[in-house]
Coordinates of C-alpha atoms and ligand atoms in Angstrom, one line a residue:
M1 CA 0.0 0.0 0.0
S2 CA 1.4 3.3 -1.0
V3 CA 1.1 5.9 1.8
K4 CA -0.9 9.1 1.2
V5 CA -1.6 11.7 3.8
R6 CA -3.2 15.1 3.8
F7 CA -2.7 18.4 5.6
A8 CA -6.1 20.2 5.7
P9 CA -5.9 23.8 7.0
S10 CA -8.9 26.2 6.8
P11 CA -7.8 29.5 5.2
T12 CA -9.5 31.5 7.9
G13 CA -6.3 32.6 9.7
K14 CA -2.5 32.4 9.6
L15 CA -0.6 29.1 10.0
H16 CA 0.8 28.8 13.5
V17 CA 3.4 26.4 14.9
G18 CA 0.7 23.9 16.0
N19 CA -0.6 23.6 12.4
V20 CA 2.9 23.3 11.1
R21 CA 3.8 20.5 13.4
T22 CA 0.7 18.6 12.0
A23 CA 1.9 19.3 8.5
L24 CA 5.4 18.3 9.3
V25 CA 4.5 15.0 10.9
N26 CA 2.3 14.2 7.9
W27 CA 5.0 15.2 5.5
M28 CA 7.8 13.2 7.3
F29 CA 5.5 10.1 7.6
A30 CA 4.7 10.1 3.9
K31 CA 8.2 11.0 2.6
G32 CA 9.9 8.5 4.9
Q33 CA 8.0 5.8 3.0
G34 CA 8.0 7.2 -0.5
G35 CA 4.4 8.2 -0.1
S36 CA 2.6 11.4 -1.1
F37 CA 1.5 14.6 0.8
V38 CA -1.7 16.3 -0.2
L39 CA -2.5 19.9 0.6
R40 CA -6.3 20.2 1.1
I41 CA -7.7 23.7 1.6
D42 CA -10.8 23.4 3.8
D43 CA -12.7 26.4 2.5
T44 CA -16.3 25.3 2.6
D45 CA -17.0 28.2 4.9
L46 CA -17.0 30.7 2.1
A47 CA -17.8 33.6 4.4
R48 CA -14.7 33.2 6.6
S49 CA -12.2 31.8 4.0
T50 CA -10.0 34.4 2.2
P51 CA -7.6 34.2 -0.8
E52 CA -5.0 36.1 1.3
F53 CA -5.0 33.4 4.0
E54 CA -4.9 30.7 1.4
Q55 CA -1.9 32.3 -0.2
G56 CA -0.3 32.7 3.2
I57 CA -0.6 29.0 3.9
E58 CA 1.1 28.2 0.6
D59 CA 3.9 30.7 1.1
D60 CA 4.5 29.4 4.6
L61 CA 4.6 25.7 3.6
T62 CA 6.8 26.5 0.6
W63 CA 9.2 28.5 2.8
L64 CA 9.4 25.6 5.3
G65 CA 10.1 23.1 2.5
L66 CA 6.9 21.2 3.1
V67 CA 6.1 20.9 -0.6
W68 CA 2.9 19.1 -1.6
D69 CA 2.4 16.5 -4.3
E70 CA -1.3 17.3 -4.9
R71 CA -3.5 20.2 -3.9
Y72 CA -7.3 20.6 -3.7
N73 CA -9.9 23.2 -2.6
Q74 CA -13.0 21.9 -1.0
S75 CA -15.0 24.8 -2.4
K76 CA -14.5 23.3 -5.9
R77 CA -15.9 19.9 -4.8
F78 CA -19.4 20.6 -3.7
D79 CA -20.9 18.2 -6.4
R80 CA -19.0 15.4 -4.7
Y81 CA -20.4 16.3 -1.3
H82 CA -23.9 16.5 -2.8
D83 CA -23.5 13.0 -4.3
A84 CA -22.4 11.6 -0.9
A85 CA -25.3 13.4 0.9
E86 CA -27.8 12.0 -1.5
R87 CA -26.5 8.5 -0.9
L88 CA -26.7 8.9 2.9
K89 CA -30.3 10.3 2.5
A90 CA -31.3 7.3 0.4
A91 CA -29.8 5.0 3.1
G92 CA -31.8 6.7 5.8
R93 CA -28.6 8.0 7.5
L94 CA -29.1 11.7 6.8
Y95 CA -32.3 13.2 8.0
P96 CA -33.9 16.7 7.9
A97 CA -34.5 18.6 11.1
W98 CA -36.2 21.9 11.6
D99 CA -35.4 22.5 15.3
T100 CA -34.4 26.2 15.9
S101 CA -31.5 26.9 18.1
E102 CA -33.8 28.3 20.8
E103 CA -35.8 25.0 20.9
L104 CA -32.6 23.0 21.1
D105 CA -31.3 25.2 23.8
R106 CA -34.5 24.9 25.9
R107 CA -34.5 21.1 25.5
R108 CA -30.8 20.9 26.5
K109 CA -31.6 22.8 29.7
V110 CA -34.5 20.4 30.5
Q111 CA -32.2 17.4 30.0
L112 CA -29.5 18.9 32.2
S113 CA -32.0 19.7 34.9
R114 CA -33.1 16.0 34.9
G115 CA -29.5 14.9 35.1
L116 CA -29.5 13.6 31.5
P117 CA -26.7 14.2 29.0
P118 CA -27.5 17.2 26.7
I119 CA -27.6 15.3 23.4
Y120 CA -30.0 15.8 20.5
D121 CA -33.2 13.9 21.3
R122 CA -33.9 13.1 17.6
A123 CA -37.3 14.8 17.7
A124 CA -37.0 15.3 14.0
L125 CA -37.2 11.5 13.4
A126 CA -40.6 11.4 15.0
L127 CA -42.1 14.1 12.7
T128 CA -45.0 12.9 10.5
D129 CA -45.1 13.6 6.8
A130 CA -47.8 16.2 7.4
E131 CA -45.7 18.1 9.9
K132 CA -42.7 18.0 7.6
A133 CA -44.9 19.3 4.7
A134 CA -46.1 22.1 7.0
F135 CA -42.5 23.3 7.7
E136 CA -41.8 23.3 3.9
A137 CA -45.0 25.2 3.2
E138 CA -43.9 27.9 5.7
G139 CA -40.8 28.2 3.6
R140 CA -38.5 26.9 6.3
K141 CA -35.4 25.0 5.2
P142 CA -34.2 22.0 7.2
H143 CA -30.7 21.3 8.4
W144 CA -29.5 17.7 8.0
R145 CA -28.2 15.4 10.7
F146 CA -26.2 12.2 10.4
K147 CA -27.9 9.3 12.3
L148 CA -25.2 7.8 14.4
D149 CA -25.2 4.1 15.2
G150 CA -25.0 4.7 18.9
R151 CA -22.3 2.2 19.6
R152 CA -18.7 2.1 20.8
T153 CA -16.7 2.9 17.7
A154 CA -13.1 1.7 18.0
W155 CA -9.9 2.0 16.1
E156 CA -6.2 1.3 16.6
D157 CA -4.8 4.8 16.8
L158 CA -1.2 5.0 15.5
S159 CA -0.4 7.6 18.2
R160 CA -2.7 6.8 21.1
G161 CA -3.1 3.1 20.8
H162 CA -6.5 1.5 21.1
A163 CA -9.1 4.3 21.0
E164 CA -12.9 4.2 21.4
V165 CA -15.7 6.7 21.2
D166 CA -19.2 5.9 22.4
T167 CA -21.4 7.5 19.7
A168 CA -24.5 7.0 21.9
S169 CA -23.2 9.8 24.1
M170 CA -23.0 12.2 21.1
S171 CA -25.6 14.3 19.3
D172 CA -26.2 13.3 15.7
P173 CA -23.9 15.7 13.9
V174 CA -25.3 18.4 11.6
L175 CA -23.6 17.8 8.2
I176 CA -25.5 20.4 6.2
R177 CA -26.8 23.7 7.6
E178 CA -30.2 25.2 6.6
D179 CA -28.5 27.6 4.2
G180 CA -27.0 24.6 2.4
L181 CA -23.5 25.0 3.7
Y182 CA -21.6 21.8 4.2
L183 CA -19.9 21.7 7.6
Y184 CA -16.4 20.2 7.9
T185 CA -17.4 16.6 8.9
L186 CA -18.8 15.2 5.6
P187 CA -16.5 16.9 3.1
S188 CA -13.5 15.7 5.0
V189 CA -14.7 12.0 4.7
V190 CA -15.6 12.3 1.1
D191 CA -12.2 13.8 0.2
D192 CA -10.3 11.2 2.2
I193 CA -12.2 8.6 0.1
D194 CA -11.9 10.3 -3.3
M195 CA -8.2 11.2 -2.7
G196 CA -7.2 7.7 -1.5
I197 CA -5.9 9.0 1.9
T198 CA -4.4 6.0 3.8
H199 CA -3.5 7.8 7.0
V200 CA -5.3 10.7 8.7
I201 CA -2.8 12.3 11.1
R202 CA -4.2 15.3 13.0
G203 CA -4.5 16.8 16.5
E204 CA -6.1 15.1 19.5
D205 CA -8.9 17.7 19.4
H206 CA -10.4 15.7 16.5
T207 CA -10.7 12.4 18.4
T208 CA -14.4 12.7 19.0
N209 CA -15.0 13.7 15.4
T210 CA -13.2 10.5 14.4
G211 CA -15.9 8.4 16.1
A212 CA -18.6 10.0 14.0
Q213 CA -16.5 10.1 10.8
I214 CA -15.7 6.4 11.0
E215 CA -19.5 5.8 11.0
I216 CA -19.8 8.1 8.0
F217 CA -17.0 6.2 6.2
E218 CA -18.8 2.9 6.9
A219 CA -22.2 4.3 5.8
L220 CA -20.7 5.7 2.6
I221 CA -18.8 2.4 1.9
A222 CA -22.2 0.5 2.4
A223 CA -23.7 3.0 -0.1
G224 CA -21.1 2.3 -2.7
L225 CA -18.6 5.1 -2.1
G226 CA -15.1 4.1 -1.1
T227 CA -13.8 0.8 0.1
T228 CA -11.7 1.2 3.3
V229 CA -11.6 3.4 6.4
P230 CA -8.2 5.1 6.7
N231 CA -5.8 4.6 9.6
F232 CA -5.9 7.4 12.2
A233 CA -3.3 9.0 14.4
H234 CA -4.2 11.8 16.8
M235 CA -1.2 13.7 18.2
P236 CA -1.1 15.5 21.5
L237 CA -1.5 19.2 21.0
L238 CA 1.4 21.6 21.5
V239 CA 1.4 23.7 24.7
G240 CA 3.8 26.4 25.9
A241 CA 6.6 25.5 28.2
D242 CA 4.3 26.6 31.1
G243 CA 1.7 24.0 29.9
A244 CA -0.8 26.7 28.8
A245 CA -2.8 26.2 25.7
L246 CA -1.1 27.6 22.6
S247 CA -4.2 29.3 21.3
K248 CA -3.7 32.2 23.7
R249 CA -0.3 32.9 22.2
L250 CA -1.0 32.2 18.5
G251 CA -0.4 35.7 17.4
S252 CA 3.2 35.6 18.3
L253 CA 3.7 32.1 17.0
S254 CA 2.5 32.5 13.4
V255 CA 4.9 31.3 10.8
A256 CA 4.8 34.6 9.0
D257 CA 5.8 36.5 12.2
M258 CA 8.6 34.1 12.9
R259 CA 9.9 34.6 9.3
D260 CA 9.7 38.3 9.9
Q261 CA 11.6 37.9 13.2
G262 CA 14.5 36.2 11.3
Y263 CA 14.0 32.5 12.2
E264 CA 15.5 30.1 9.6
P265 CA 12.9 27.6 8.3
I266 CA 15.2 24.7 9.2
A267 CA 15.3 25.9 12.9
I268 CA 11.5 25.8 13.0
T269 CA 11.1 22.4 11.4
S270 CA 13.9 20.7 13.3
H271 CA 12.6 22.1 16.6
L272 CA 9.0 21.0 15.9
G273 CA 10.2 17.7 14.6
R274 CA 11.9 16.9 17.9
I275 CA 9.0 17.8 20.2
G276 CA 7.6 14.6 21.6
T277 CA 10.7 12.6 20.8
S278 CA 13.6 11.7 23.1
D279 CA 15.9 14.0 21.2
P280 CA 17.2 17.0 23.2
L281 CA 15.3 20.3 22.5
E282 CA 17.2 23.4 22.2
V283 CA 15.4 26.7 22.3
A284 CA 15.2 28.3 18.9
E285 CA 16.4 31.9 18.7
S286 CA 15.7 34.4 15.9
S287 CA 18.8 35.6 14.0
S288 CA 17.8 39.2 14.8
G289 CA 17.6 38.5 18.4
S290 CA 14.1 40.0 18.6
G291 CA 12.3 36.7 19.1
A292 CA 11.6 35.8 22.7
G293 CA 12.8 32.2 22.2
V294 CA 10.1 29.7 21.4
Q295 CA 9.6 27.1 24.1
L296 CA 7.0 24.4 23.4
R297 CA 6.2 20.9 24.4
Q298 CA 3.5 18.4 23.7
D299 CA 0.6 17.9 26.0
G300 CA 1.3 14.3 27.0
P301 CA 3.8 11.6 26.7
V302 CA 5.3 10.1 23.5
A303 CA 3.4 7.0 22.4
G304 CA 2.5 4.9 19.4
A305 CA 3.9 3.7 16.2
L306 CA 4.2 6.8 14.1
Ligands
LIG1 N1 -9.8 21.8 8.5 C1 -9.7 20.9 9.7 C2 -8.9 21.6 10.8 O1 -8.1 22.5 10.5 C3 -9.0 19.6 9.2 C4 -9.0 18.6 10.3 C5 -8.5 17.2 9.6 O2 -7.3 17.1 9.5 O3 -9.4 16.4 9.3 O4 -9.1 21.3 11.9

C-alpha cells in the first residue's frame, strides 16, 4: 500500500506552529515511506475563508520546504459532497431537522435539569409527513443530521493506541446547515475517500470527530462510495513551556511572524520535529535576536507507532 496523507488547513487565519507540526509529521511520515503529501484547503466556509490566508498558507509551507504533491480546494468539490449526501439520505442516515437553536437550547436545559446528557433527542425523526410538509409550506429550510449508530466505535490509533468513542453519548452531527453550507465533517470524509488517503494524522482535538467520521465512512462504503476506512493518528496538542494552551499565544507564533523575526525555516522544522521525541530540545532563537525564544512541548507523553 502506498502511503498518502493530507494536511487540511482552513484559510481563515495564519498558519501557526501547531498547524505546522501537524503538516510536518504528515510530510515526514509520507516522505519517509516514499508516499505522497496532499494539501487540502478546507474552504467550505465561504464567508470566513479568504484568498489572502490561502496564499499565506502556501507561502509558509513552501518557505518551510513542506512541498505538496497534490492540492485541492473543498470549495470546488461541492458536487461530490452533494452526491455523498444523497447516498446517505437514500440509506436513511441523513435526516432533515427543523429545530431552531432556541428550541434546542431549551430542551438541552431540561435534559440537564433532569440529570440527562444534553444530546440531541432526535425529535425530527418522529415528525409525520404532514408536519414536515407544514414546515416546507412555511418556507422553512431544514438542516441535515447524520444518524449515528450509537455504539462504541473503536480504532487502533497510531499515536494513542486502542481508542474508542461511544457515539451513543454524542448528538447526531449536523452535516449540512439550513443555508445549504456543508460543515467540515462530511466533506473531509468524502475527500479522504476520493483522494485515497491512507492515514489521517491530526490533532487530538479531533478524536471525538473520528468516532462520527468512522461511522460516516462505513455508511458511505455501504452506499457504494469508497472501500476502506483510513488509519488514524491523533497527536497530543502543543502547549507552551508553562503548559498553557497555545491558542492564547497564537499571534506571536504564526509562521509569518517568525519569518519576519528572522528565524530560519530549518530551525523551526527541526525544533517542531523533535518535540515529543527523546531527542534534546534546544530553544530556537531568531537571528535578529528579537524573538523571545520559542519554548514548546506536547501535552502528553510520547506514544505509538508513528
Ligand atoms: N480543517 C480541519 C482543521 O483544520 C482539518 C482537520 C482534519 O485534518 O481532518 O481542523
